[in-house]
mmCIF file with all atom_site columns, C-alpha atoms in Angstrom:
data_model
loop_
_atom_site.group_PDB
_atom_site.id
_atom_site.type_symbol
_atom_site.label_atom_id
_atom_site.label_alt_id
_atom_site.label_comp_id
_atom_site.label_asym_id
_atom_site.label_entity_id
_atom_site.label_seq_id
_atom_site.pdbx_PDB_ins_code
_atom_site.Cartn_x
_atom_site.Cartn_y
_atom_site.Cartn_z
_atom_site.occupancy
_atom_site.B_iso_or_equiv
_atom_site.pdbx_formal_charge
_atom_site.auth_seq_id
_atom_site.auth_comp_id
_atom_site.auth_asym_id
_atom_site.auth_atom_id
_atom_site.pdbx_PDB_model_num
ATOM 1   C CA . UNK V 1 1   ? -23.653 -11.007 5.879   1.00 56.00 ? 1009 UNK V CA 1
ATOM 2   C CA . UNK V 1 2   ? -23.839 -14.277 4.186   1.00 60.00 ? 1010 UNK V CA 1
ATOM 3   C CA . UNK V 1 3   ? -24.233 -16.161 7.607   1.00 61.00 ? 1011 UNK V CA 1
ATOM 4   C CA . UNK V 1 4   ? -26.747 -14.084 9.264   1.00 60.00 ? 1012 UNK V CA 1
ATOM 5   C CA . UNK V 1 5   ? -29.249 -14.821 5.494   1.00 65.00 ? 1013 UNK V CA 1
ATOM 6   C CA . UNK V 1 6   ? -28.133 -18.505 6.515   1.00 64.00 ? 1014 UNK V CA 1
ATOM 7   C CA . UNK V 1 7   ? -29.267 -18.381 10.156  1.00 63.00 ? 1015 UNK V CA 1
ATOM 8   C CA . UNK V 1 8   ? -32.258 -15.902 9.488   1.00 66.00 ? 1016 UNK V CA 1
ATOM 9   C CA . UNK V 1 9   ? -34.075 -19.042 6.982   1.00 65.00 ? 1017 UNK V CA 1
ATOM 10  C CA . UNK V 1 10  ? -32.836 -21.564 9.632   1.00 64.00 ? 1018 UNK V CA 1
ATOM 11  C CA . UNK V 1 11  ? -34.424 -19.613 12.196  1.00 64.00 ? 1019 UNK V CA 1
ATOM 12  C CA . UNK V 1 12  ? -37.653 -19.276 9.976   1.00 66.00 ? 1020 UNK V CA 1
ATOM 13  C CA . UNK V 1 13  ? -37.536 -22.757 9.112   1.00 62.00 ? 1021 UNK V CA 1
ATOM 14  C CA . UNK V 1 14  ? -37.429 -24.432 12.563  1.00 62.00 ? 1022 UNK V CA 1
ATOM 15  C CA . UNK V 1 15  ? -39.929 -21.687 13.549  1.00 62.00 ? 1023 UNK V CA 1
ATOM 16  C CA . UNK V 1 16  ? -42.288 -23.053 10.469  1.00 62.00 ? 1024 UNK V CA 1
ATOM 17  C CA . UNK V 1 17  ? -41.612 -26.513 11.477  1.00 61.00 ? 1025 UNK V CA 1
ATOM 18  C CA . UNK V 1 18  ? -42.157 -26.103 15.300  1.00 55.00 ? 1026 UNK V CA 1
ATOM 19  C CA . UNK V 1 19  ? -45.440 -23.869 14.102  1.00 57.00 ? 1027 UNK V CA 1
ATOM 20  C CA . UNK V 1 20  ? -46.430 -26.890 13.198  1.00 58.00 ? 1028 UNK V CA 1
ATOM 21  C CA . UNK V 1 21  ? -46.142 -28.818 16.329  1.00 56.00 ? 1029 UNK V CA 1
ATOM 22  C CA . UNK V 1 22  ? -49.285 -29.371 18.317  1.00 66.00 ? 1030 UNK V CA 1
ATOM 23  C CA . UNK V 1 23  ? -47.663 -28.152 21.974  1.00 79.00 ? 1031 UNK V CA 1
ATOM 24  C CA . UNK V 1 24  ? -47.626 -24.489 22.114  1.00 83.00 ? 1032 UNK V CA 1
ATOM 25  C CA . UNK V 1 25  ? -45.198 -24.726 25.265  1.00 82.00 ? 1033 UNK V CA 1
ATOM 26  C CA . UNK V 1 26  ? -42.364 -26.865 22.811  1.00 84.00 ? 1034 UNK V CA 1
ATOM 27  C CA . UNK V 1 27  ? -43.236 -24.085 20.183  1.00 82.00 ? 1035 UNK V CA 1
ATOM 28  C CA . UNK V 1 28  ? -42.291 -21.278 22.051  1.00 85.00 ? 1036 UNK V CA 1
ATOM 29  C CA . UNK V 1 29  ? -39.376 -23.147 23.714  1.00 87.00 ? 1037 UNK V CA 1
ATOM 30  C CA . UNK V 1 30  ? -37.791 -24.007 20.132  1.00 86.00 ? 1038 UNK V CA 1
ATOM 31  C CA . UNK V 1 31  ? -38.343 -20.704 18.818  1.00 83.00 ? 1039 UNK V CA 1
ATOM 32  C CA . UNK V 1 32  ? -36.518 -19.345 21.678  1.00 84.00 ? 1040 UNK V CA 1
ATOM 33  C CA . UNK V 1 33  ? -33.799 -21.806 21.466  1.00 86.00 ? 1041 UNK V CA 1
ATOM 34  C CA . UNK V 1 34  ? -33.044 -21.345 17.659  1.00 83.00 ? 1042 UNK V CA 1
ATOM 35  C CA . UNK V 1 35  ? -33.475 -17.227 19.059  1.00 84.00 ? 1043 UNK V CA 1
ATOM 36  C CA . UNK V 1 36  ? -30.947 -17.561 21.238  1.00 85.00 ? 1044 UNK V CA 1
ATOM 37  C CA . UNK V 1 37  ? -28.749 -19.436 18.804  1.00 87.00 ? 1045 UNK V CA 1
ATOM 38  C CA . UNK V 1 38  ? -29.282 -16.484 16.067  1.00 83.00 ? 1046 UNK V CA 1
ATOM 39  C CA . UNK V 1 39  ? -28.412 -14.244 18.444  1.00 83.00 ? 1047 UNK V CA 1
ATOM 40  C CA . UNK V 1 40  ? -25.177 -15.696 19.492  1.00 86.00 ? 1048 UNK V CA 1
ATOM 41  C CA . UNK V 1 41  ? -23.672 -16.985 16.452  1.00 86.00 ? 1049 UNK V CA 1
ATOM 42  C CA . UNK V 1 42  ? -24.618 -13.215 14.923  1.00 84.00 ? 1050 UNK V CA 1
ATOM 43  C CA . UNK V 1 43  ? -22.780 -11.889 18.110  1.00 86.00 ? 1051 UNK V CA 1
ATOM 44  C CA . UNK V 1 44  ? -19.805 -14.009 17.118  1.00 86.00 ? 1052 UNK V CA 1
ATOM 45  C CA . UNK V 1 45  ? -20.279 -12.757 13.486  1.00 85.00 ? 1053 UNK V CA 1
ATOM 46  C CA . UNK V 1 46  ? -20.553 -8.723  14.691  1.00 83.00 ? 1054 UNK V CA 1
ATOM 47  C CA . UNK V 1 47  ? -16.861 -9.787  16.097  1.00 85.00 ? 1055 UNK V CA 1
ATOM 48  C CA . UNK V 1 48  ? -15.197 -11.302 13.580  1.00 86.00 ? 1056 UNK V CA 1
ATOM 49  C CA . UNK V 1 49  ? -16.614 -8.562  11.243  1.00 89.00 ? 1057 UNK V CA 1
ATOM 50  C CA . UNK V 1 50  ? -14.943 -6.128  14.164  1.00 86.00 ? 1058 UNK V CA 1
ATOM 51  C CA . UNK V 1 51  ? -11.512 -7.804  14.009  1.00 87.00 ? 1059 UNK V CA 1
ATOM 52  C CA . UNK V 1 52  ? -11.140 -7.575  10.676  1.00 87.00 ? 1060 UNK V CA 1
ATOM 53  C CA . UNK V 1 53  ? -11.700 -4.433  10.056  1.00 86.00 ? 1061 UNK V CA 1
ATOM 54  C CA . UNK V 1 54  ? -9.229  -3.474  13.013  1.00 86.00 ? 1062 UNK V CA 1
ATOM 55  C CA . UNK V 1 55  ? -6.338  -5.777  10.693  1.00 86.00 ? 1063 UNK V CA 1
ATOM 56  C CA . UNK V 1 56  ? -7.605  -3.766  7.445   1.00 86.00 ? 1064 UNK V CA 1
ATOM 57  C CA . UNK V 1 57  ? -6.954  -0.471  9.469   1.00 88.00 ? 1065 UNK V CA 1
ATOM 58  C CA . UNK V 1 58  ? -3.941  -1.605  10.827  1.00 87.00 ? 1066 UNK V CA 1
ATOM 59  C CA . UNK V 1 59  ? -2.551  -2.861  6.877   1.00 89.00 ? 1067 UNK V CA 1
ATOM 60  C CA . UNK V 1 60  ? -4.446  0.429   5.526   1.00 85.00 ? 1068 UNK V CA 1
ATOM 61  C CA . UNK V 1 61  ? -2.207  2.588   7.919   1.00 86.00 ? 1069 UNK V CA 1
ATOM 62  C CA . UNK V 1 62  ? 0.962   0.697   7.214   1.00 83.00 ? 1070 UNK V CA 1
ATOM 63  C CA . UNK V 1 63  ? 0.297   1.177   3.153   1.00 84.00 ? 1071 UNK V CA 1
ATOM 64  C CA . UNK V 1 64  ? -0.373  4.754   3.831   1.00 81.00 ? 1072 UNK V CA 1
ATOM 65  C CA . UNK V 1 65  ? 2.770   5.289   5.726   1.00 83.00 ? 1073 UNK V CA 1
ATOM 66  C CA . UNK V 1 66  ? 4.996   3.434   3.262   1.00 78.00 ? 1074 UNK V CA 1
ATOM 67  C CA . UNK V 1 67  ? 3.795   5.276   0.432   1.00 81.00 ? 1075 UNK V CA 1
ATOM 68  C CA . UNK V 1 68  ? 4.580   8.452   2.472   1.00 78.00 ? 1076 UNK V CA 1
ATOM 69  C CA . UNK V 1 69  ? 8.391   7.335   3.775   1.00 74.00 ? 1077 UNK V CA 1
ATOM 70  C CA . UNK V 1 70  ? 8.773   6.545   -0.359  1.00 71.00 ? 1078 UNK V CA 1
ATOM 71  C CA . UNK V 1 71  ? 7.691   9.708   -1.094  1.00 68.00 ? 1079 UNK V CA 1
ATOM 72  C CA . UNK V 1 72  ? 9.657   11.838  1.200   1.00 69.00 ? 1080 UNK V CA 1
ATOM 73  C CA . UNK V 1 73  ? 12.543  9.592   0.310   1.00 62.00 ? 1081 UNK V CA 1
ATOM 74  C CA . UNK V 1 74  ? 14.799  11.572  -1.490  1.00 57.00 ? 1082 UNK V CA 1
ATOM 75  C CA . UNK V 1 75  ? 17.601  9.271   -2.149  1.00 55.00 ? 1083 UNK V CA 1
ATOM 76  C CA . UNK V 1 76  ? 15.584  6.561   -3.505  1.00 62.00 ? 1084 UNK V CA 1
ATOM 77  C CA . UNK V 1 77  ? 14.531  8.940   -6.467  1.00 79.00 ? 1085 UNK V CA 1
ATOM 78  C CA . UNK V 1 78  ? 18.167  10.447  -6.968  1.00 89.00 ? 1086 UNK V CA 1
ATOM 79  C CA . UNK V 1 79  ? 19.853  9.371   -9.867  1.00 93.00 ? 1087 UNK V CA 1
ATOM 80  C CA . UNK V 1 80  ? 23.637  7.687   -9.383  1.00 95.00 ? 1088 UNK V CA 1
ATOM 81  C CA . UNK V 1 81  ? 26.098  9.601   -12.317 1.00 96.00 ? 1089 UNK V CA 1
ATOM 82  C CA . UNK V 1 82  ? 28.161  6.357   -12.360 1.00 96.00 ? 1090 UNK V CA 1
ATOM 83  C CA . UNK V 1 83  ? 25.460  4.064   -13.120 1.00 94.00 ? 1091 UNK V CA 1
ATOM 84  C CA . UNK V 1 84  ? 22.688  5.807   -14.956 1.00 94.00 ? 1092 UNK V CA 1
ATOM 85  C CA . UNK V 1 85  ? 21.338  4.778   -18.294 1.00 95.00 ? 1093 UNK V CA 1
ATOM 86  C CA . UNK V 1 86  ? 21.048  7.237   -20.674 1.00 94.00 ? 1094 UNK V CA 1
ATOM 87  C CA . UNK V 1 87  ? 17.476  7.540   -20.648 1.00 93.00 ? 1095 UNK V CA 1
ATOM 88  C CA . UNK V 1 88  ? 17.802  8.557   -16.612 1.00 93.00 ? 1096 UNK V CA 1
ATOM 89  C CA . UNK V 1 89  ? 20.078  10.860  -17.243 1.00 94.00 ? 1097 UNK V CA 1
ATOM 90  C CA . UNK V 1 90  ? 17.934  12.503  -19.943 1.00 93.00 ? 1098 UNK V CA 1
ATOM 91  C CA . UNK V 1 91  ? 15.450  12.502  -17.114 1.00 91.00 ? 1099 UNK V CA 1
ATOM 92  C CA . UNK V 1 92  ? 17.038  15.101  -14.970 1.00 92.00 ? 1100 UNK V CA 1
ATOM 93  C CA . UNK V 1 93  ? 16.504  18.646  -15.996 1.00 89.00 ? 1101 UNK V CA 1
ATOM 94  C CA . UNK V 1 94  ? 18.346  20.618  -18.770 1.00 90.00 ? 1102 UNK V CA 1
ATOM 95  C CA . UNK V 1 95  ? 20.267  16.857  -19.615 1.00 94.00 ? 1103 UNK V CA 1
ATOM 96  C CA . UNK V 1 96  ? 19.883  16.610  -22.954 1.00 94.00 ? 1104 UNK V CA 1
ATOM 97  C CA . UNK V 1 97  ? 20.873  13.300  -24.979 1.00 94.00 ? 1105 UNK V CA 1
ATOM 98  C CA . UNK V 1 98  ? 24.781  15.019  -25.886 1.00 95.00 ? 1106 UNK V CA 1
ATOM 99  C CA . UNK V 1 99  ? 24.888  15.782  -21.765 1.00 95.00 ? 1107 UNK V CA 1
ATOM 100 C CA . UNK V 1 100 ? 24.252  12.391  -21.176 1.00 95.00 ? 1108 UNK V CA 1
ATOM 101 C CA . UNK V 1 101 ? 26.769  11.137  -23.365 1.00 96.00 ? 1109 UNK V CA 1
ATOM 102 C CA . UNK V 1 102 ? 29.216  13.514  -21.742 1.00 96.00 ? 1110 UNK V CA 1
ATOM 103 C CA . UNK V 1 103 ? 28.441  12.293  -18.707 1.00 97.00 ? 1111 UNK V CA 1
ATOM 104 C CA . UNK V 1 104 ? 28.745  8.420   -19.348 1.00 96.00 ? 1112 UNK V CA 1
ATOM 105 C CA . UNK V 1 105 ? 31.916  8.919   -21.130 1.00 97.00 ? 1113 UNK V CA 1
ATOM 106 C CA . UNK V 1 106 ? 33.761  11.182  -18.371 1.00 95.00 ? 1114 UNK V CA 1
ATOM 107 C CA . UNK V 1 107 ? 32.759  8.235   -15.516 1.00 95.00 ? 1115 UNK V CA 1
ATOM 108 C CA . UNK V 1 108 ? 33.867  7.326   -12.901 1.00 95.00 ? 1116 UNK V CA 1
ATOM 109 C CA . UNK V 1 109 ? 32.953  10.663  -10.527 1.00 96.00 ? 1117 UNK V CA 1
ATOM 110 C CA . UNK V 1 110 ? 33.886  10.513  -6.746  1.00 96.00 ? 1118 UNK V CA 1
ATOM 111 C CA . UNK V 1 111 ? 31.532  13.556  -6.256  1.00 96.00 ? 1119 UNK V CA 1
ATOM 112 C CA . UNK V 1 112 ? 28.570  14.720  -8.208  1.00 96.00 ? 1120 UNK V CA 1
ATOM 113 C CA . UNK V 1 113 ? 30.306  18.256  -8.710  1.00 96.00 ? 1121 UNK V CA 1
ATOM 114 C CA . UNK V 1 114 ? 33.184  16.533  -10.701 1.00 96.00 ? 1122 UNK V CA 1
ATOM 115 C CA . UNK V 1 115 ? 30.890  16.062  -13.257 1.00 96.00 ? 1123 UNK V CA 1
ATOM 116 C CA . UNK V 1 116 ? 31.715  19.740  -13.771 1.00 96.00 ? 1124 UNK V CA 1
ATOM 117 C CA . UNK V 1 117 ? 34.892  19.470  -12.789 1.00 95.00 ? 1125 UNK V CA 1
ATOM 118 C CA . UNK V 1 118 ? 35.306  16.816  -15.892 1.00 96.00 ? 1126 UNK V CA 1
ATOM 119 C CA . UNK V 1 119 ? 33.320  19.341  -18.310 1.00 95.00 ? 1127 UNK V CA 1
ATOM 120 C CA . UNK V 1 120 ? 30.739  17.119  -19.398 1.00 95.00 ? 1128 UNK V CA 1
ATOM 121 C CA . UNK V 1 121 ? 28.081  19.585  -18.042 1.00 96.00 ? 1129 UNK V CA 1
ATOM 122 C CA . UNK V 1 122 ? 28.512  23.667  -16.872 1.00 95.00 ? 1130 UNK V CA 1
ATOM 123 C CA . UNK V 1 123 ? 28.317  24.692  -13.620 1.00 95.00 ? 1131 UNK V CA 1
ATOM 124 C CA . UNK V 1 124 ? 24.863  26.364  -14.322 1.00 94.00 ? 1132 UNK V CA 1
ATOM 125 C CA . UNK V 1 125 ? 23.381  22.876  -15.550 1.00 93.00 ? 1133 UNK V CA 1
ATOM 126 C CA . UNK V 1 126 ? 24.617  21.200  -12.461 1.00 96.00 ? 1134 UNK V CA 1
ATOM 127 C CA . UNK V 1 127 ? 23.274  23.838  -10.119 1.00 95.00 ? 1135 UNK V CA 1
ATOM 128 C CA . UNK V 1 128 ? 19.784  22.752  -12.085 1.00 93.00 ? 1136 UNK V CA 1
ATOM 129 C CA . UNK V 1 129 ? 20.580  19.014  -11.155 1.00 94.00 ? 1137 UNK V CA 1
ATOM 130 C CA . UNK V 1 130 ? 22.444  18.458  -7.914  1.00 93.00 ? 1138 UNK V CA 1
ATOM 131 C CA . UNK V 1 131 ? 19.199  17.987  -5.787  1.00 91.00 ? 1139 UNK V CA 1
ATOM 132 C CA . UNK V 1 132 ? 18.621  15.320  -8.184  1.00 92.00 ? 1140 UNK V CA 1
ATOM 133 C CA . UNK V 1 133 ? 22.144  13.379  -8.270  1.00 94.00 ? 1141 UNK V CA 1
ATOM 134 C CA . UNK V 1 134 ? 24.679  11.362  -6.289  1.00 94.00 ? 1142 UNK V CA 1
ATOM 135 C CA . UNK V 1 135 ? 27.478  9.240   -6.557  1.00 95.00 ? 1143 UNK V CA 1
ATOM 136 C CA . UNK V 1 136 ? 27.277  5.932   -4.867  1.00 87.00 ? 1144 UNK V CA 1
ATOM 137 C CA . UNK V 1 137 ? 29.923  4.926   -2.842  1.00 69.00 ? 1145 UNK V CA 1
ATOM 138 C CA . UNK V 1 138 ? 31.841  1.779   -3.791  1.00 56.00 ? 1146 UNK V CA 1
#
């Protein structure tokens, strides 16, 4: 946008300077030259305007798509029994603060249902997590 203000006073100003020129015939030859020139660099413009907007579609989609693969992404949002804070174990539902301390203290589980099988939560409270939880493997 910038460039075609730039050319459009060039082009007025050689067109005001050739106006003043006593040969009509090197008038209208000047005019058509700086024309000409307008028109091309402004074609070059119209492309460069064109390819970047086909690379902001292109990084647009990409975003879009990574945002949806994290989303769907179940096991980056699950929560790892064995290495948990606190505080993201009191995220999950029904873990309270003395379920989380349970929890840390009865580590190391090799499955998230030994959490149960350790006591530190019922089997009811674990039915309300295990979508949410997993063990890593070491």
């Amino acid at each position: 946008m910038h460039s075609h203000l730039y050319f459009f006073v060039l082009l007025t100003l050689t067109i005001a300077g050739i106006a003043c020129s006593n040969d009509p015939g090197t008038t209208r030859q000047q005019a058509a030259n700086a024309t000409e020139q307008l028109k091309r660099e402004s074609r070059e413009a119209a492309g460069n305007i064109k390819k970047g907007a086909a690379v902001a579609e292109t990084q647009l989609t990409a975003a879009a798509q990574g945002v949806k693969e994290g989303i769907n992404d179940k096991s980056s949002s699950l929560v790892d029994l064995n290495s948990a804070n606190k505080a993201q174990l009191m995220g999950l539902p029904w873990i309270d603060e003395a379920r989380a301390n349970a929890i840390i203290a009865d580590r190391p589980y090799q499955r998230p249902h030994d959490v149960v099988s350790k006591g530190a939560i019922s089997a009811n409270e674990f039915q309300k997590i295990s979508n949410h939880v997993t063990v890593a493997s070491k």
